[in-house]
Amino acid sequence: MDAFFILGGRGMVMTILKFILICFVAYLAIAIFSASRVLKKRQAEMMAAYEEKQEKYAHIDEELFDNTPDPELKEGVLTHIFHKEDEDFEHLKDNLTEGEKVIYTLYQMQIAVDEGRGSVYNFFNSPSKEYLPFLVDSFKAVGSETLADLMEKVVALVIAEQTGKYNEENIDEDAPTFQDYTFDYLDMVESEQLDAKLVSYMRAHKQDFIN
């Protein structure tokens, strides 16, 4: 008799556990479904915002330029440049105004560093290197002599490495590395308030950014 009740008790426990498991699986399925719907909604909203921005800044006239708030101006100008990029990537450099070359060149360094996940060296090891002739002067153009000086050091290090002058036999252990220069770049971008300088440059050279 005791064995019967023991077996019956175990059966009850198993039934309860199965019920709990079913409830958990059902809850998990509902949660995943809900999260999926939220994610799809957000993705749709982001895509709609992206398409709206693409259409808005496909062409920038004087009114749009003047009415675009400072925090949005850099992104708006870059969106316009990306539109040119989509139209004719092969001849993009030739189709950019002097002002657009400045902004696009500095953007290329920005994405090369990628908030510290990349490196200043990535600029020279990718299609961005096409804009190397404009790199130092672009920082000077927006009024950042400190970053321009840093870029001259980076360029010198790249040349030393690519010509074989930078190797373990003749390098000073205390000499700056690409990683050091990457961290310096990030610090200077913040201390120099580079984005604010870009906006001031664009406002001062409006004719280069309207079409």
PDB file of C-alpha atoms in Angstrom:
ATOM      1  CA  MET A   1       0.000   0.000   0.000  1.00  0.00           C
ATOM      2  CA  ASP A   2       2.803   2.399   0.936  1.00  0.00           C
ATOM      3  CA  ALA A   3       4.528   1.626  -2.354  1.00  0.00           C
ATOM      4  CA  PHE A   4       1.305   2.421  -4.164  1.00  0.00           C
ATOM      5  CA  PHE A   5       1.071   5.843  -2.533  1.00  0.00           C
ATOM      6  CA  ILE A   6       4.748   6.457  -3.193  1.00  0.00           C
ATOM      7  CA  LEU A   7       4.273   5.629  -6.850  1.00  0.00           C
ATOM      8  CA  GLY A   8       1.140   7.740  -6.949  1.00  0.00           C
ATOM      9  CA  GLY A   9       2.976  10.638  -5.323  1.00  0.00           C
ATOM     10  CA  ARG A  10       5.766  10.396  -7.830  1.00  0.00           C
ATOM     11  CA  GLY A  11       3.245  10.351 -10.619  1.00  0.00           C
ATOM     12  CA  MET A  12       1.627  13.487  -9.243  1.00  0.00           C
ATOM     13  CA  VAL A  13       5.002  15.215  -9.009  1.00  0.00           C
ATOM     14  CA  MET A  14       5.819  14.260 -12.589  1.00  0.00           C
ATOM     15  CA  THR A  15       2.442  15.576 -13.734  1.00  0.00           C
ATOM     16  CA  ILE A  16       3.038  18.876 -11.960  1.00  0.00           C
ATOM     17  CA  LEU A  17       6.525  19.160 -13.408  1.00  0.00           C
ATOM     18  CA  LYS A  18       5.202  18.474 -16.901  1.00  0.00           C
ATOM     19  CA  PHE A  19       2.518  21.127 -16.400  1.00  0.00           C
ATOM     20  CA  ILE A  20       5.114  23.644 -15.227  1.00  0.00           C
ATOM     21  CA  LEU A  21       7.321  22.786 -18.206  1.00  0.00           C
ATOM     22  CA  ILE A  22       4.434  23.218 -20.635  1.00  0.00           C
ATOM     23  CA  CYS A  23       3.563  26.591 -19.060  1.00  0.00           C
ATOM     24  CA  PHE A  24       7.198  27.697 -19.282  1.00  0.00           C
ATOM     25  CA  VAL A  25       7.494  26.653 -22.919  1.00  0.00           C
ATOM     26  CA  ALA A  26       4.227  28.433 -23.722  1.00  0.00           C
ATOM     27  CA  TYR A  27       5.411  31.579 -21.907  1.00  0.00           C
ATOM     28  CA  LEU A  28       8.756  31.431 -23.723  1.00  0.00           C
ATOM     29  CA  ALA A  29       7.050  31.033 -27.084  1.00  0.00           C
ATOM     30  CA  ILE A  30       4.788  34.026 -26.397  1.00  0.00           C
ATOM     31  CA  ALA A  31       7.765  36.111 -25.242  1.00  0.00           C
ATOM     32  CA  ILE A  32       9.783  35.239 -28.345  1.00  0.00           C
ATOM     33  CA  PHE A  33       6.812  35.984 -30.596  1.00  0.00           C
ATOM     34  CA  SER A  34       6.219  39.334 -28.877  1.00  0.00           C
ATOM     35  CA  ALA A  35       9.901  40.250 -29.033  1.00  0.00           C
ATOM     36  CA  SER A  36       9.977  39.305 -32.705  1.00  0.00           C
ATOM     37  CA  ARG A  37       7.031  41.575 -33.424  1.00  0.00           C
ATOM     38  CA  VAL A  38       8.675  44.452 -31.517  1.00  0.00           C
ATOM     39  CA  LEU A  39      11.958  43.876 -33.371  1.00  0.00           C
ATOM     40  CA  LYS A  40      10.231  43.809 -36.753  1.00  0.00           C
ATOM     41  CA  LYS A  41       8.367  46.998 -35.876  1.00  0.00           C
ATOM     42  CA  ARG A  42      11.598  48.735 -34.872  1.00  0.00           C
ATOM     43  CA  GLN A  43      13.339  47.532 -38.020  1.00  0.00           C
ATOM     44  CA  ALA A  44      10.467  48.838 -40.121  1.00  0.00           C
ATOM     45  CA  GLU A  45      10.605  52.201 -38.329  1.00  0.00           C
ATOM     46  CA  MET A  46      14.390  52.408 -38.805  1.00  0.00           C
ATOM     47  CA  MET A  47      14.063  51.554 -42.487  1.00  0.00           C
ATOM     48  CA  ALA A  48      11.331  54.152 -42.937  1.00  0.00           C
ATOM     49  CA  ALA A  49      13.471  56.779 -41.178  1.00  0.00           C
ATOM     50  CA  TYR A  50      16.478  55.843 -43.329  1.00  0.00           C
ATOM     51  CA  GLU A  51      14.475  56.086 -46.561  1.00  0.00           C
ATOM     52  CA  GLU A  52      12.978  59.404 -45.467  1.00  0.00           C
ATOM     53  CA  LYS A  53      16.456  60.761 -44.737  1.00  0.00           C
ATOM     54  CA  GLN A  54      17.760  59.493 -48.079  1.00  0.00           C
ATOM     55  CA  GLU A  55      14.978  61.271 -49.911  1.00  0.00           C
ATOM     56  CA  LYS A  56      15.267  64.442 -47.836  1.00  0.00           C
ATOM     57  CA  TYR A  57      18.997  64.920 -48.381  1.00  0.00           C
ATOM     58  CA  ALA A  58      19.280  63.578 -51.928  1.00  0.00           C
ATOM     59  CA  HIS A  59      19.517  67.237 -52.906  1.00  0.00           C
ATOM     60  CA  ILE A  60      20.352  70.028 -50.476  1.00  0.00           C
ATOM     61  CA  ASP A  61      19.180  73.492 -51.407  1.00  0.00           C
ATOM     62  CA  GLU A  62      19.923  76.649 -49.461  1.00  0.00           C
ATOM     63  CA  GLU A  63      16.664  76.543 -47.519  1.00  0.00           C
ATOM     64  CA  LEU A  64      17.211  72.958 -46.371  1.00  0.00           C
ATOM     65  CA  PHE A  65      20.821  73.687 -45.449  1.00  0.00           C
ATOM     66  CA  ASP A  66      19.889  76.766 -43.408  1.00  0.00           C
ATOM     67  CA  ASN A  67      16.999  75.016 -41.649  1.00  0.00           C
ATOM     68  CA  THR A  68      18.898  71.855 -40.736  1.00  0.00           C
ATOM     69  CA  PRO A  69      19.871  71.987 -37.031  1.00  0.00           C
ATOM     70  CA  ASP A  70      23.581  71.798 -36.250  1.00  0.00           C
ATOM     71  CA  PRO A  71      23.377  68.305 -34.664  1.00  0.00           C
ATOM     72  CA  GLU A  72      21.841  66.962 -37.908  1.00  0.00           C
ATOM     73  CA  LEU A  73      23.919  68.874 -40.456  1.00  0.00           C
ATOM     74  CA  LYS A  74      26.902  66.521 -40.609  1.00  0.00           C
ATOM     75  CA  GLU A  75      24.649  63.497 -41.052  1.00  0.00           C
ATOM     76  CA  GLY A  76      22.592  65.290 -43.689  1.00  0.00           C
ATOM     77  CA  VAL A  77      25.675  66.243 -45.704  1.00  0.00           C
ATOM     78  CA  LEU A  78      27.081  62.725 -45.436  1.00  0.00           C
ATOM     79  CA  THR A  79      23.741  61.300 -46.560  1.00  0.00           C
ATOM     80  CA  HIS A  80      23.934  63.524 -49.633  1.00  0.00           C
ATOM     81  CA  ILE A  81      27.494  62.322 -50.287  1.00  0.00           C
ATOM     82  CA  PHE A  82      26.336  58.712 -49.932  1.00  0.00           C
ATOM     83  CA  HIS A  83      23.703  59.481 -52.555  1.00  0.00           C
ATOM     84  CA  LYS A  84      26.489  60.591 -54.905  1.00  0.00           C
ATOM     85  CA  GLU A  85      28.402  57.461 -53.939  1.00  0.00           C
ATOM     86  CA  ASP A  86      25.470  55.275 -54.962  1.00  0.00           C
ATOM     87  CA  GLU A  87      25.113  57.096 -58.271  1.00  0.00           C
ATOM     88  CA  ASP A  88      28.759  56.838 -59.360  1.00  0.00           C
ATOM     89  CA  PHE A  89      31.149  55.311 -56.838  1.00  0.00           C
ATOM     90  CA  GLU A  90      33.995  54.991 -59.338  1.00  0.00           C
ATOM     91  CA  HIS A  91      34.134  58.735 -59.919  1.00  0.00           C
ATOM     92  CA  LEU A  92      32.977  59.865 -56.478  1.00  0.00           C
ATOM     93  CA  LYS A  93      36.147  61.779 -55.676  1.00  0.00           C
ATOM     94  CA  ASP A  94      35.852  63.772 -58.887  1.00  0.00           C
ATOM     95  CA  ASN A  95      32.191  64.557 -58.175  1.00  0.00           C
ATOM     96  CA  LEU A  96      32.758  65.942 -54.691  1.00  0.00           C
ATOM     97  CA  THR A  97      33.200  69.642 -53.990  1.00  0.00           C
ATOM     98  CA  GLU A  98      36.233  70.723 -51.978  1.00  0.00           C
ATOM     99  CA  GLY A  99      34.089  71.026 -48.879  1.00  0.00           C
ATOM    100  CA  GLU A 100      32.544  67.599 -49.384  1.00  0.00           C
ATOM    101  CA  LYS A 101      36.022  66.082 -49.777  1.00  0.00           C
ATOM    102  CA  VAL A 102      36.979  67.516 -46.405  1.00  0.00           C
ATOM    103  CA  ILE A 103      33.933  66.086 -44.641  1.00  0.00           C
ATOM    104  CA  TYR A 104      34.130  62.737 -46.421  1.00  0.00           C
ATOM    105  CA  THR A 105      37.860  62.349 -45.756  1.00  0.00           C
ATOM    106  CA  LEU A 106      37.404  62.976 -42.036  1.00  0.00           C
ATOM    107  CA  TYR A 107      34.471  60.564 -42.051  1.00  0.00           C
ATOM    108  CA  GLN A 108      36.700  57.880 -43.578  1.00  0.00           C
ATOM    109  CA  MET A 109      39.145  58.237 -40.695  1.00  0.00           C
ATOM    110  CA  GLN A 110      36.256  58.137 -38.246  1.00  0.00           C
ATOM    111  CA  ILE A 111      34.951  54.813 -39.539  1.00  0.00           C
ATOM    112  CA  ALA A 112      38.498  53.434 -39.751  1.00  0.00           C
ATOM    113  CA  VAL A 113      38.931  53.993 -36.023  1.00  0.00           C
ATOM    114  CA  ASP A 114      35.333  52.912 -35.294  1.00  0.00           C
ATOM    115  CA  GLU A 115      35.256  54.283 -31.733  1.00  0.00           C
ATOM    116  CA  GLY A 116      38.369  52.321 -30.770  1.00  0.00           C
ATOM    117  CA  ARG A 117      37.323  49.010 -32.271  1.00  0.00           C
ATOM    118  CA  GLY A 118      39.454  49.768 -35.332  1.00  0.00           C
ATOM    119  CA  SER A 119      42.686  51.673 -35.863  1.00  0.00           C
ATOM    120  CA  VAL A 120      44.032  54.735 -37.644  1.00  0.00           C
ATOM    121  CA  TYR A 121      45.985  52.243 -39.752  1.00  0.00           C
ATOM    122  CA  ASN A 122      42.752  50.932 -41.280  1.00  0.00           C
ATOM    123  CA  PHE A 123      42.476  54.183 -43.218  1.00  0.00           C
ATOM    124  CA  PHE A 124      45.630  53.255 -45.152  1.00  0.00           C
ATOM    125  CA  ASN A 125      44.692  49.617 -45.613  1.00  0.00           C
ATOM    126  CA  SER A 126      41.319  50.086 -47.285  1.00  0.00           C
ATOM    127  CA  PRO A 127      39.700  52.010 -50.167  1.00  0.00           C
ATOM    128  CA  SER A 128      39.855  55.074 -47.869  1.00  0.00           C
ATOM    129  CA  LYS A 129      43.530  55.481 -48.785  1.00  0.00           C
ATOM    130  CA  GLU A 130      42.348  57.126 -52.013  1.00  0.00           C
ATOM    131  CA  TYR A 131      41.684  60.179 -49.835  1.00  0.00           C
ATOM    132  CA  LEU A 132      45.164  60.190 -48.269  1.00  0.00           C
ATOM    133  CA  PRO A 133      46.233  63.311 -50.223  1.00  0.00           C
ATOM    134  CA  PHE A 134      43.455  65.251 -48.457  1.00  0.00           C
ATOM    135  CA  LEU A 135      43.890  63.817 -44.943  1.00  0.00           C
ATOM    136  CA  VAL A 136      46.190  66.293 -43.210  1.00  0.00           C
ATOM    137  CA  ASP A 137      44.811  69.334 -45.025  1.00  0.00           C
ATOM    138  CA  SER A 138      41.228  68.335 -44.183  1.00  0.00           C
ATOM    139  CA  PHE A 139      41.948  68.533 -40.465  1.00  0.00           C
ATOM    140  CA  LYS A 140      43.668  71.870 -41.024  1.00  0.00           C
ATOM    141  CA  ALA A 141      40.684  73.090 -43.047  1.00  0.00           C
ATOM    142  CA  VAL A 142      38.272  72.582 -40.161  1.00  0.00           C
ATOM    143  CA  GLY A 143      40.659  74.287 -37.742  1.00  0.00           C
ATOM    144  CA  SER A 144      42.166  71.283 -35.961  1.00  0.00           C
ATOM    145  CA  GLU A 145      45.934  71.740 -36.198  1.00  0.00           C
ATOM    146  CA  THR A 146      46.450  69.265 -33.351  1.00  0.00           C
ATOM    147  CA  LEU A 147      44.767  66.437 -35.244  1.00  0.00           C
ATOM    148  CA  ALA A 148      46.538  67.488 -38.443  1.00  0.00           C
ATOM    149  CA  ASP A 149      49.879  67.136 -36.647  1.00  0.00           C
ATOM    150  CA  LEU A 150      48.818  63.721 -35.370  1.00  0.00           C
ATOM    151  CA  MET A 151      47.905  62.611 -38.887  1.00  0.00           C
ATOM    152  CA  GLU A 152      51.356  63.664 -40.128  1.00  0.00           C
ATOM    153  CA  LYS A 153      52.885  61.365 -37.515  1.00  0.00           C
ATOM    154  CA  VAL A 154      50.557  58.540 -38.511  1.00  0.00           C
ATOM    155  CA  VAL A 155      51.425  58.982 -42.192  1.00  0.00           C
ATOM    156  CA  ALA A 156      55.148  58.951 -41.343  1.00  0.00           C
ATOM    157  CA  LEU A 157      54.706  55.709 -39.407  1.00  0.00           C
ATOM    158  CA  VAL A 158      52.770  54.127 -42.275  1.00  0.00           C
ATOM    159  CA  ILE A 159      55.515  55.094 -44.733  1.00  0.00           C
ATOM    160  CA  ALA A 160      58.180  53.697 -42.390  1.00  0.00           C
ATOM    161  CA  GLU A 161      56.313  50.417 -42.091  1.00  0.00           C
ATOM    162  CA  GLN A 162      55.523  50.045 -45.779  1.00  0.00           C
ATOM    163  CA  THR A 163      59.106  50.836 -46.835  1.00  0.00           C
ATOM    164  CA  GLY A 164      60.595  48.371 -44.354  1.00  0.00           C
ATOM    165  CA  LYS A 165      62.136  51.008 -42.075  1.00  0.00           C
ATOM    166  CA  TYR A 166      59.802  50.017 -39.241  1.00  0.00           C
ATOM    167  CA  ASN A 167      60.954  46.657 -37.877  1.00  0.00           C
ATOM    168  CA  GLU A 168      61.943  45.011 -34.636  1.00  0.00           C
ATOM    169  CA  GLU A 169      65.670  45.578 -35.210  1.00  0.00           C
ATOM    170  CA  ASN A 170      65.700  49.350 -35.478  1.00  0.00           C
ATOM    171  CA  ILE A 171      62.496  50.450 -33.736  1.00  0.00           C
ATOM    172  CA  ASP A 172      62.627  52.239 -30.407  1.00  0.00           C
ATOM    173  CA  GLU A 173      60.637  50.282 -27.833  1.00  0.00           C
ATOM    174  CA  ASP A 174      59.154  53.542 -26.541  1.00  0.00           C
ATOM    175  CA  ALA A 175      58.177  54.822 -29.989  1.00  0.00           C
ATOM    176  CA  PRO A 176      54.418  55.395 -30.511  1.00  0.00           C
ATOM    177  CA  THR A 177      52.486  52.633 -32.224  1.00  0.00           C
ATOM    178  CA  PHE A 178      49.335  52.698 -34.341  1.00  0.00           C
ATOM    179  CA  GLN A 179      47.407  51.762 -31.218  1.00  0.00           C
ATOM    180  CA  ASP A 180      48.874  54.747 -29.365  1.00  0.00           C
ATOM    181  CA  TYR A 181      47.925  57.051 -32.219  1.00  0.00           C
ATOM    182  CA  THR A 182      44.426  55.554 -32.325  1.00  0.00           C
ATOM    183  CA  PHE A 183      43.878  56.388 -28.657  1.00  0.00           C
ATOM    184  CA  ASP A 184      45.383  59.859 -29.218  1.00  0.00           C
ATOM    185  CA  TYR A 185      42.949  60.388 -32.094  1.00  0.00           C
ATOM    186  CA  LEU A 186      39.954  59.448 -29.952  1.00  0.00           C
ATOM    187  CA  ASP A 187      41.083  61.755 -27.137  1.00  0.00           C
ATOM    188  CA  MET A 188      41.700  64.655 -29.509  1.00  0.00           C
ATOM    189  CA  VAL A 189      38.383  64.248 -31.320  1.00  0.00           C
ATOM    190  CA  GLU A 190      36.692  64.761 -27.973  1.00  0.00           C
ATOM    191  CA  SER A 191      38.952  67.485 -26.584  1.00  0.00           C
ATOM    192  CA  GLU A 192      38.998  69.380 -29.886  1.00  0.00           C
ATOM    193  CA  GLN A 193      35.208  69.030 -30.239  1.00  0.00           C
ATOM    194  CA  LEU A 194      35.741  67.959 -33.817  1.00  0.00           C
ATOM    195  CA  ASP A 195      32.060  67.640 -34.709  1.00  0.00           C
ATOM    196  CA  ALA A 196      31.467  71.251 -33.684  1.00  0.00           C
ATOM    197  CA  LYS A 197      34.397  72.315 -35.888  1.00  0.00           C
ATOM    198  CA  LEU A 198      32.893  70.369 -38.797  1.00  0.00           C
ATOM    199  CA  VAL A 199      29.585  72.172 -38.410  1.00  0.00           C
ATOM    200  CA  SER A 200      31.324  75.558 -38.246  1.00  0.00           C
ATOM    201  CA  TYR A 201      33.279  74.673 -41.376  1.00  0.00           C
ATOM    202  CA  MET A 202      30.142  73.637 -43.253  1.00  0.00           C
ATOM    203  CA  ARG A 203      28.286  76.788 -42.231  1.00  0.00           C
ATOM    204  CA  ALA A 204      31.227  78.918 -43.368  1.00  0.00           C
ATOM    205  CA  HIS A 205      31.448  77.095 -46.732  1.00  0.00           C
ATOM    206  CA  LYS A 206      27.773  76.754 -47.466  1.00  0.00           C
ATOM    207  CA  GLN A 207      28.141  76.950 -51.234  1.00  0.00           C
ATOM    208  CA  ASP A 208      30.123  73.697 -51.188  1.00  0.00           C
ATOM    209  CA  PHE A 209      27.178  71.849 -49.684  1.00  0.00           C
ATOM    210  CA  ILE A 210      24.140  73.109 -51.564  1.00  0.00           C
ATOM    211  CA  ASN A 211      23.137  72.039 -55.052  1.00  0.00           C
TER     212      ASN A 211
END
